[in-house]
Amino acid sequence: MNQPPNPPAYPPQAALPGCWWHPNRPTGLSCARCGRPACPDCLREAPVGFQCTDCVHAGSQQTRQQHRQYQNSGMGTRTIAGARPTSSVVVTITLLAVNVLIYLITALQAKSLDNSNASIDLAGAMRPAITLVGGEWWRIFTSGFVHFGIIHIAANMFSLWMMGRALEQVFGKARYTALYFVSMLGASVAVLLFDNPFQVSGGASGALFGLMGCYAVIVVKLKLNPSWLLVSLAINAYITFSIPGISILAHVGGLITGALVAVAILYAPDRDRVRWQVIGVSIIVVALIGLSVYRGVVLSSLVS
């Protein structure tokens, strides 16, 4: 009978080191911070890997010390946008109230919830030809506060309330206000550049798409689950392309502008952060105004 071959000889394994705190416990684990061997009982989950109890305690003391120094510097705790944390949503409430008030006035003028022929709406709605050639530049912003019908105002104000509250708390009043109105400017500029010069449009949806663009940048920066954002984009895209009379260009312009403003705010260098944020947003505003002026010059030359 054949004998089975001898099993291969393996070199003896080196003995595992003992835990730094329990030398009688061999372990193959180690602290991610100091590198000392540690048994499972001596390791704690930390922001970066698993650390021993000594390093976790030292890290906590260092964090508290840095927090005290930060508080004593007068800057206080800041959000990812560099704003002071707040539960106030006064800007969102004010924007919502102004939009609703203007709609109620136009509904009273038209004596109907279908207020499309109200004089305030007609005077404030976006009309590219009149805005650029006629010099009625106020329509760039007033068009963001006029709505046509109860469904239009209700849908936009619901979106403003849902998105605006969280963004205002993260961005603070000043940055959030800048985000909203620069997004509105971007939406209007897109209409001025590419839409039919005689098309009438209005509504807060351009600025609201800017808030959505900002959310997209936050999701990327913080590596959040994008499911909610994708669902919202899909729903709004369906509404945009399926309901007649909605300005697709305003939505796209607002979305892109809001994302650019968010990048300027969230990715500003930590040193002199506010100054760099102001510079970044100002560059966007100047570029949008320049495009509008150029478009106005072109249209004026064609008319003359």
mmCIF file of C-alpha atoms in Angstrom:
data_model
loop_
_atom_site.group_PDB
_atom_site.id
_atom_site.type_symbol
_atom_site.label_atom_id
_atom_site.label_comp_id
_atom_site.label_asym_id
_atom_site.label_seq_id
_atom_site.Cartn_x
_atom_site.Cartn_y
_atom_site.Cartn_z
ATOM 1 C CA MET A 1 0.000 0.000 0.000
ATOM 2 C CA ASN A 2 1.301 3.408 -0.943
ATOM 3 C CA GLN A 3 2.089 5.715 1.918
ATOM 4 C CA PRO A 4 0.666 9.260 1.738
ATOM 5 C CA PRO A 5 3.273 11.895 1.049
ATOM 6 C CA ASN A 6 4.642 13.751 3.990
ATOM 7 C CA PRO A 7 2.904 17.112 4.543
ATOM 8 C CA PRO A 8 4.984 20.118 3.536
ATOM 9 C CA ALA A 9 6.970 21.695 6.277
ATOM 10 C CA TYR A 10 6.032 25.316 7.076
ATOM 11 C CA PRO A 11 8.273 27.633 8.989
ATOM 12 C CA PRO A 12 7.086 28.176 12.542
ATOM 13 C CA GLN A 13 4.957 31.269 12.921
ATOM 14 C CA ALA A 14 6.270 34.068 15.068
ATOM 15 C CA ALA A 15 4.478 34.448 18.343
ATOM 16 C CA LEU A 16 1.939 37.251 18.418
ATOM 17 C CA PRO A 17 2.865 40.179 20.624
ATOM 18 C CA GLY A 18 1.042 40.654 23.856
ATOM 19 C CA CYS A 19 -1.408 43.474 24.442
ATOM 20 C CA TRP A 20 0.298 46.598 25.780
ATOM 21 C CA TRP A 21 -2.085 46.705 28.738
ATOM 22 C CA HIS A 22 -2.635 42.933 29.088
ATOM 23 C CA PRO A 23 0.711 41.294 28.243
ATOM 24 C CA ASN A 24 -0.723 37.807 28.778
ATOM 25 C CA ARG A 25 -3.142 38.286 25.841
ATOM 26 C CA PRO A 26 -1.539 37.698 22.409
ATOM 27 C CA THR A 27 -3.057 39.926 19.742
ATOM 28 C CA GLY A 28 -2.633 40.739 16.072
ATOM 29 C CA LEU A 29 -4.395 44.093 16.439
ATOM 30 C CA SER A 30 -2.826 47.478 17.056
ATOM 31 C CA CYS A 31 -3.841 51.084 17.677
ATOM 32 C CA ALA A 32 -4.289 53.103 14.494
ATOM 33 C CA ARG A 33 -2.789 56.161 16.200
ATOM 34 C CA CYS A 34 0.196 55.013 18.289
ATOM 35 C CA GLY A 35 0.742 51.567 16.714
ATOM 36 C CA ARG A 36 0.980 49.696 20.026
ATOM 37 C CA PRO A 37 -0.460 46.148 20.077
ATOM 38 C CA ALA A 38 -3.856 46.020 21.737
ATOM 39 C CA CYS A 39 -6.442 43.352 22.444
ATOM 40 C CA PRO A 40 -10.097 43.911 21.424
ATOM 41 C CA ASP A 41 -11.019 45.004 24.952
ATOM 42 C CA CYS A 42 -8.525 47.882 24.757
ATOM 43 C CA LEU A 43 -9.578 49.245 21.349
ATOM 44 C CA ARG A 44 -12.267 51.824 20.698
ATOM 45 C CA GLU A 45 -13.794 52.952 17.419
ATOM 46 C CA ALA A 46 -12.468 56.408 16.493
ATOM 47 C CA PRO A 47 -12.980 58.811 13.538
ATOM 48 C CA VAL A 48 -9.926 57.184 11.905
ATOM 49 C CA GLY A 49 -9.775 53.415 12.511
ATOM 50 C CA PHE A 50 -9.669 51.791 15.968
ATOM 51 C CA GLN A 51 -7.550 53.402 18.661
ATOM 52 C CA CYS A 52 -6.436 52.343 22.096
ATOM 53 C CA THR A 53 -8.085 53.790 25.177
ATOM 54 C CA ASP A 54 -5.112 56.066 25.897
ATOM 55 C CA CYS A 55 -5.184 57.612 22.409
ATOM 56 C CA VAL A 56 -8.960 58.026 22.495
ATOM 57 C CA HIS A 57 -8.662 59.855 25.820
ATOM 58 C CA ALA A 58 -5.795 62.023 24.536
ATOM 59 C CA GLY A 59 -7.701 62.819 21.345
ATOM 60 C CA SER A 60 -10.766 63.864 23.327
ATOM 61 C CA GLN A 61 -8.681 66.199 25.478
ATOM 62 C CA GLN A 62 -7.049 67.717 22.382
ATOM 63 C CA THR A 63 -10.433 68.228 20.732
ATOM 64 C CA ARG A 64 -11.831 69.938 23.831
ATOM 65 C CA GLN A 65 -8.778 72.167 24.049
ATOM 66 C CA GLN A 66 -9.078 73.160 20.372
ATOM 67 C CA HIS A 67 -12.790 73.819 20.860
ATOM 68 C CA ARG A 68 -12.077 76.105 23.824
ATOM 69 C CA GLN A 69 -9.420 77.965 21.839
ATOM 70 C CA TYR A 70 -11.838 78.326 18.936
ATOM 71 C CA GLN A 71 -14.563 79.635 21.222
ATOM 72 C CA ASN A 72 -12.153 82.075 22.904
ATOM 73 C CA SER A 73 -11.081 83.407 19.518
ATOM 74 C CA GLY A 74 -14.585 84.864 19.102
ATOM 75 C CA MET A 75 -15.361 82.819 15.986
ATOM 76 C CA GLY A 76 -17.481 80.174 17.686
ATOM 77 C CA THR A 77 -18.697 76.963 16.064
ATOM 78 C CA ARG A 78 -19.293 77.187 12.317
ATOM 79 C CA THR A 79 -21.231 75.156 9.765
ATOM 80 C CA ILE A 80 -19.696 73.755 6.593
ATOM 81 C CA ALA A 81 -20.548 77.061 4.899
ATOM 82 C CA GLY A 82 -18.744 79.086 7.571
ATOM 83 C CA ALA A 83 -21.935 80.402 9.179
ATOM 84 C CA ARG A 84 -22.927 80.360 12.821
ATOM 85 C CA PRO A 85 -25.427 77.548 13.556
ATOM 86 C CA THR A 86 -28.959 78.860 13.929
ATOM 87 C CA SER A 87 -32.492 77.535 14.068
ATOM 88 C CA SER A 88 -33.891 80.747 12.595
ATOM 89 C CA VAL A 89 -35.506 80.610 9.150
ATOM 90 C CA VAL A 90 -36.589 84.247 8.963
ATOM 91 C CA VAL A 91 -35.332 84.712 5.383
ATOM 92 C CA THR A 92 -37.306 81.721 4.109
ATOM 93 C CA ILE A 93 -40.446 82.894 5.896
ATOM 94 C CA THR A 94 -40.005 86.417 4.522
ATOM 95 C CA LEU A 95 -39.549 85.170 0.938
ATOM 96 C CA LEU A 96 -42.584 82.944 1.292
ATOM 97 C CA ALA A 97 -44.696 85.779 2.718
ATOM 98 C CA VAL A 98 -43.694 88.229 -0.045
ATOM 99 C CA ASN A 99 -44.514 85.706 -2.776
ATOM 100 C CA VAL A 100 -47.893 84.864 -1.264
ATOM 101 C CA LEU A 101 -48.743 88.542 -0.652
ATOM 102 C CA ILE A 102 -47.992 89.473 -4.267
ATOM 103 C CA TYR A 103 -50.086 86.555 -5.494
ATOM 104 C CA LEU A 104 -53.036 87.583 -3.289
ATOM 105 C CA ILE A 105 -52.831 91.154 -4.600
ATOM 106 C CA THR A 106 -52.858 89.925 -8.208
ATOM 107 C CA ALA A 107 -55.743 87.554 -7.454
ATOM 108 C CA LEU A 108 -57.736 90.479 -6.047
ATOM 109 C CA GLN A 109 -56.914 92.544 -9.141
ATOM 110 C CA ALA A 110 -58.023 89.749 -11.453
ATOM 111 C CA LYS A 111 -60.933 88.834 -9.146
ATOM 112 C CA SER A 112 -59.960 85.223 -9.690
ATOM 113 C CA LEU A 113 -57.408 82.676 -8.521
ATOM 114 C CA ASP A 114 -56.369 82.586 -12.160
ATOM 115 C CA ASN A 115 -54.481 85.865 -11.991
ATOM 116 C CA SER A 116 -52.681 85.698 -15.340
ATOM 117 C CA ASN A 117 -54.110 89.034 -16.519
ATOM 118 C CA ALA A 118 -53.387 91.003 -13.326
ATOM 119 C CA SER A 119 -51.536 94.260 -13.959
ATOM 120 C CA ILE A 120 -48.832 93.531 -11.344
ATOM 121 C CA ASP A 121 -48.029 90.215 -12.959
ATOM 122 C CA LEU A 122 -47.893 91.784 -16.404
ATOM 123 C CA ALA A 123 -45.664 94.604 -15.143
ATOM 124 C CA GLY A 124 -43.272 92.294 -13.304
ATOM 125 C CA ALA A 125 -43.116 89.159 -15.453
ATOM 126 C CA MET A 126 -40.054 88.356 -17.521
ATOM 127 C CA ARG A 127 -40.248 89.620 -21.123
ATOM 128 C CA PRO A 128 -36.769 89.443 -22.666
ATOM 129 C CA ALA A 129 -37.362 92.027 -25.398
ATOM 130 C CA ILE A 130 -38.844 94.624 -23.062
ATOM 131 C CA THR A 131 -36.234 93.893 -20.386
ATOM 132 C CA LEU A 132 -33.217 94.190 -22.675
ATOM 133 C CA VAL A 133 -34.301 96.695 -25.305
ATOM 134 C CA GLY A 134 -36.855 98.633 -23.280
ATOM 135 C CA GLY A 135 -34.541 98.942 -20.298
ATOM 136 C CA GLU A 136 -36.963 97.391 -17.800
ATOM 137 C CA TRP A 137 -34.186 95.575 -15.953
ATOM 138 C CA TRP A 138 -36.201 95.230 -12.776
ATOM 139 C CA ARG A 139 -38.019 92.314 -14.421
ATOM 140 C CA ILE A 140 -34.917 90.176 -13.810
ATOM 141 C CA PHE A 141 -35.891 90.005 -10.131
ATOM 142 C CA THR A 142 -39.584 90.920 -10.063
ATOM 143 C CA SER A 143 -40.293 87.974 -12.374
ATOM 144 C CA GLY A 144 -39.178 85.693 -9.546
ATOM 145 C CA PHE A 145 -42.072 86.891 -7.384
ATOM 146 C CA VAL A 146 -44.998 86.682 -9.808
ATOM 147 C CA HIS A 147 -46.982 83.478 -10.227
ATOM 148 C CA PHE A 148 -49.751 82.427 -12.561
ATOM 149 C CA GLY A 149 -52.504 80.477 -10.813
ATOM 150 C CA ILE A 150 -53.001 78.799 -7.450
ATOM 151 C CA ILE A 151 -51.168 75.583 -8.423
ATOM 152 C CA HIS A 152 -48.104 77.548 -9.545
ATOM 153 C CA ILE A 153 -47.765 79.486 -6.285
ATOM 154 C CA ALA A 154 -48.665 76.500 -4.081
ATOM 155 C CA ALA A 155 -46.095 74.162 -5.647
ATOM 156 C CA ASN A 156 -43.298 76.738 -5.514
ATOM 157 C CA MET A 157 -43.978 77.799 -1.939
ATOM 158 C CA PHE A 158 -44.083 74.193 -0.778
ATOM 159 C CA SER A 159 -40.673 73.604 -2.381
ATOM 160 C CA LEU A 160 -39.320 76.817 -0.865
ATOM 161 C CA TRP A 161 -40.442 75.788 2.607
ATOM 162 C CA MET A 162 -39.047 72.247 2.310
ATOM 163 C CA MET A 163 -35.624 73.197 0.904
ATOM 164 C CA GLY A 164 -35.140 76.716 2.210
ATOM 165 C CA ARG A 165 -35.356 75.964 5.931
ATOM 166 C CA ALA A 166 -32.453 73.516 5.993
ATOM 167 C CA LEU A 167 -30.252 75.577 3.685
ATOM 168 C CA GLU A 168 -30.810 78.765 5.675
ATOM 169 C CA GLN A 169 -29.728 77.019 8.873
ATOM 170 C CA VAL A 170 -26.551 75.728 7.187
ATOM 171 C CA PHE A 171 -25.660 78.832 5.153
ATOM 172 C CA GLY A 172 -26.838 81.536 7.527
ATOM 173 C CA LYS A 173 -28.979 84.494 6.533
ATOM 174 C CA ALA A 174 -26.473 86.410 4.384
ATOM 175 C CA ARG A 175 -25.112 83.466 2.391
ATOM 176 C CA TYR A 176 -28.563 81.948 1.955
ATOM 177 C CA THR A 177 -29.994 85.246 0.706
ATOM 178 C CA ALA A 178 -27.103 85.564 -1.753
ATOM 179 C CA LEU A 179 -27.658 81.977 -2.935
ATOM 180 C CA TYR A 180 -31.358 82.608 -3.531
ATOM 181 C CA PHE A 181 -31.092 85.895 -5.410
ATOM 182 C CA VAL A 182 -28.005 85.007 -7.445
ATOM 183 C CA SER A 183 -29.794 81.806 -8.498
ATOM 184 C CA MET A 184 -32.772 83.951 -9.479
ATOM 185 C CA LEU A 185 -30.419 86.157 -11.486
ATOM 186 C CA GLY A 186 -28.934 83.114 -13.220
ATOM 187 C CA ALA A 187 -32.389 81.812 -14.123
ATOM 188 C CA SER A 188 -33.394 85.172 -15.609
ATOM 189 C CA VAL A 189 -30.138 85.506 -17.534
ATOM 190 C CA ALA A 190 -30.678 82.074 -19.098
ATOM 191 C CA VAL A 191 -34.106 83.242 -20.292
ATOM 192 C CA LEU A 192 -32.690 86.530 -21.597
ATOM 193 C CA LEU A 193 -29.937 84.760 -23.511
ATOM 194 C CA PHE A 194 -31.751 81.831 -25.065
ATOM 195 C CA ASP A 195 -35.541 82.187 -24.816
ATOM 196 C CA ASN A 196 -37.972 83.739 -27.269
ATOM 197 C CA PRO A 197 -37.606 87.535 -26.798
ATOM 198 C CA PHE A 198 -41.406 87.887 -26.629
ATOM 199 C CA GLN A 199 -42.066 84.968 -24.268
ATOM 200 C CA VAL A 200 -43.714 85.839 -20.922
ATOM 201 C CA SER A 201 -42.535 83.889 -17.875
ATOM 202 C CA GLY A 202 -42.338 84.197 -14.111
ATOM 203 C CA GLY A 203 -42.189 82.335 -10.827
ATOM 204 C CA ALA A 204 -39.781 81.431 -8.048
ATOM 205 C CA SER A 205 -38.872 78.072 -9.576
ATOM 206 C CA GLY A 206 -35.622 79.392 -11.099
ATOM 207 C CA ALA A 207 -34.334 80.328 -7.640
ATOM 208 C CA LEU A 208 -35.686 77.072 -6.215
ATOM 209 C CA PHE A 209 -33.746 75.070 -8.766
ATOM 210 C CA GLY A 210 -30.722 77.045 -7.576
ATOM 211 C CA LEU A 211 -31.354 75.701 -4.062
ATOM 212 C CA MET A 212 -31.523 72.229 -5.569
ATOM 213 C CA GLY A 213 -28.200 72.775 -7.328
ATOM 214 C CA CYS A 214 -26.758 73.793 -3.973
ATOM 215 C CA TYR A 215 -28.057 70.564 -2.423
ATOM 216 C CA ALA A 216 -26.243 68.612 -5.148
ATOM 217 C CA VAL A 217 -22.934 70.242 -4.215
ATOM 218 C CA ILE A 218 -23.529 69.500 -0.517
ATOM 219 C CA VAL A 219 -24.228 65.841 -1.326
ATOM 220 C CA VAL A 220 -20.943 65.609 -3.247
ATOM 221 C CA LYS A 221 -18.895 67.462 -0.620
ATOM 222 C CA LEU A 222 -20.203 65.465 2.350
ATOM 223 C CA LYS A 223 -20.551 62.204 0.377
ATOM 224 C CA LEU A 224 -24.194 61.859 1.391
ATOM 225 C CA ASN A 225 -26.763 59.436 0.040
ATOM 226 C CA PRO A 226 -28.059 61.134 -3.141
ATOM 227 C CA SER A 227 -31.361 59.222 -3.273
ATOM 228 C CA TRP A 228 -33.517 62.101 -2.017
ATOM 229 C CA LEU A 229 -31.848 64.551 -4.389
ATOM 230 C CA LEU A 230 -32.245 62.258 -7.400
ATOM 231 C CA VAL A 231 -35.930 61.695 -6.636
ATOM 232 C CA SER A 232 -36.517 65.452 -6.305
ATOM 233 C CA LEU A 233 -34.672 66.134 -9.573
ATOM 234 C CA ALA A 234 -36.688 63.444 -11.347
ATOM 235 C CA ILE A 235 -40.015 64.828 -10.082
ATOM 236 C CA ASN A 236 -39.138 68.409 -10.971
ATOM 237 C CA ALA A 237 -37.763 67.378 -14.364
ATOM 238 C CA TYR A 238 -41.036 65.581 -15.109
ATOM 239 C CA ILE A 239 -43.052 68.656 -14.107
ATOM 240 C CA THR A 240 -40.741 70.933 -16.102
ATOM 241 C CA PHE A 241 -41.010 68.989 -19.347
ATOM 242 C CA SER A 242 -44.618 67.790 -19.105
ATOM 243 C CA ILE A 243 -46.555 70.932 -18.138
ATOM 244 C CA PRO A 244 -46.832 73.566 -20.903
ATOM 245 C CA GLY A 245 -45.728 77.116 -20.185
ATOM 246 C CA ILE A 246 -42.970 76.281 -17.686
ATOM 247 C CA SER A 247 -39.629 77.872 -18.555
ATOM 248 C CA ILE A 248 -37.126 75.040 -18.924
ATOM 249 C CA LEU A 249 -34.321 77.544 -19.492
ATOM 250 C CA ALA A 250 -35.017 79.299 -16.194
ATOM 251 C CA HIS A 251 -34.846 75.994 -14.335
ATOM 252 C CA VAL A 252 -31.573 74.983 -15.980
ATOM 253 C CA GLY A 253 -30.059 78.433 -15.460
ATOM 254 C CA GLY A 254 -31.062 78.484 -11.800
ATOM 255 C CA LEU A 255 -29.773 74.956 -11.210
ATOM 256 C CA ILE A 256 -26.343 75.672 -12.694
ATOM 257 C CA THR A 257 -26.013 79.054 -10.975
ATOM 258 C CA GLY A 258 -27.015 77.665 -7.583
ATOM 259 C CA ALA A 259 -24.423 74.910 -7.921
ATOM 260 C CA LEU A 260 -21.717 77.458 -8.827
ATOM 261 C CA VAL A 261 -22.606 79.675 -5.857
ATOM 262 C CA ALA A 262 -22.494 76.649 -3.560
ATOM 263 C CA VAL A 263 -19.038 75.727 -4.865
ATOM 264 C CA ALA A 264 -17.827 79.293 -4.270
ATOM 265 C CA ILE A 265 -19.124 79.189 -0.688
ATOM 266 C CA LEU A 266 -18.354 75.620 0.369
ATOM 267 C CA TYR A 267 -14.948 75.248 -1.283
ATOM 268 C CA ALA A 268 -13.503 78.633 -0.323
ATOM 269 C CA PRO A 269 -10.069 78.396 1.354
ATOM 270 C CA ASP A 270 -10.218 78.246 5.145
ATOM 271 C CA ARG A 271 -7.918 81.230 5.473
ATOM 272 C CA ASP A 272 -9.832 84.483 4.885
ATOM 273 C CA ARG A 273 -12.832 82.324 4.078
ATOM 274 C CA VAL A 274 -15.431 85.082 4.024
ATOM 275 C CA ARG A 275 -13.329 87.226 1.707
ATOM 276 C CA TRP A 276 -12.874 84.367 -0.759
ATOM 277 C CA GLN A 277 -16.589 83.571 -0.610
ATOM 278 C CA VAL A 278 -17.456 87.175 -1.438
ATOM 279 C CA ILE A 279 -14.942 87.183 -4.297
ATOM 280 C CA GLY A 280 -16.269 83.907 -5.721
ATOM 281 C CA VAL A 281 -19.932 84.948 -5.625
ATOM 282 C CA SER A 282 -19.065 88.403 -6.990
ATOM 283 C CA ILE A 283 -17.321 86.857 -9.999
ATOM 284 C CA ILE A 284 -20.471 84.865 -10.764
ATOM 285 C CA VAL A 285 -22.676 87.962 -10.460
ATOM 286 C CA VAL A 286 -20.398 90.079 -12.659
ATOM 287 C CA ALA A 287 -20.311 87.338 -15.307
ATOM 288 C CA LEU A 288 -24.117 87.065 -15.357
ATOM 289 C CA ILE A 289 -24.565 90.834 -15.584
ATOM 290 C CA GLY A 290 -21.985 90.999 -18.361
ATOM 291 C CA LEU A 291 -23.822 88.348 -20.377
ATOM 292 C CA SER A 292 -27.111 90.227 -19.925
ATOM 293 C CA VAL A 293 -25.615 93.530 -21.056
ATOM 294 C CA TYR A 294 -24.015 91.860 -24.068
ATOM 295 C CA ARG A 295 -27.335 90.285 -25.023
ATOM 296 C CA GLY A 296 -29.056 93.653 -24.674
ATOM 297 C CA VAL A 297 -26.512 95.332 -26.945
ATOM 298 C CA VAL A 298 -26.978 92.622 -29.571
ATOM 299 C CA LEU A 299 -30.776 92.875 -29.535
ATOM 300 C CA SER A 300 -30.697 96.683 -29.591
ATOM 301 C CA SER A 301 -28.453 96.640 -32.657
ATOM 302 C CA LEU A 302 -30.828 94.244 -34.425
ATOM 303 C CA VAL A 303 -33.843 96.421 -33.651
ATOM 304 C CA SER A 304 -32.157 99.598 -34.811
#
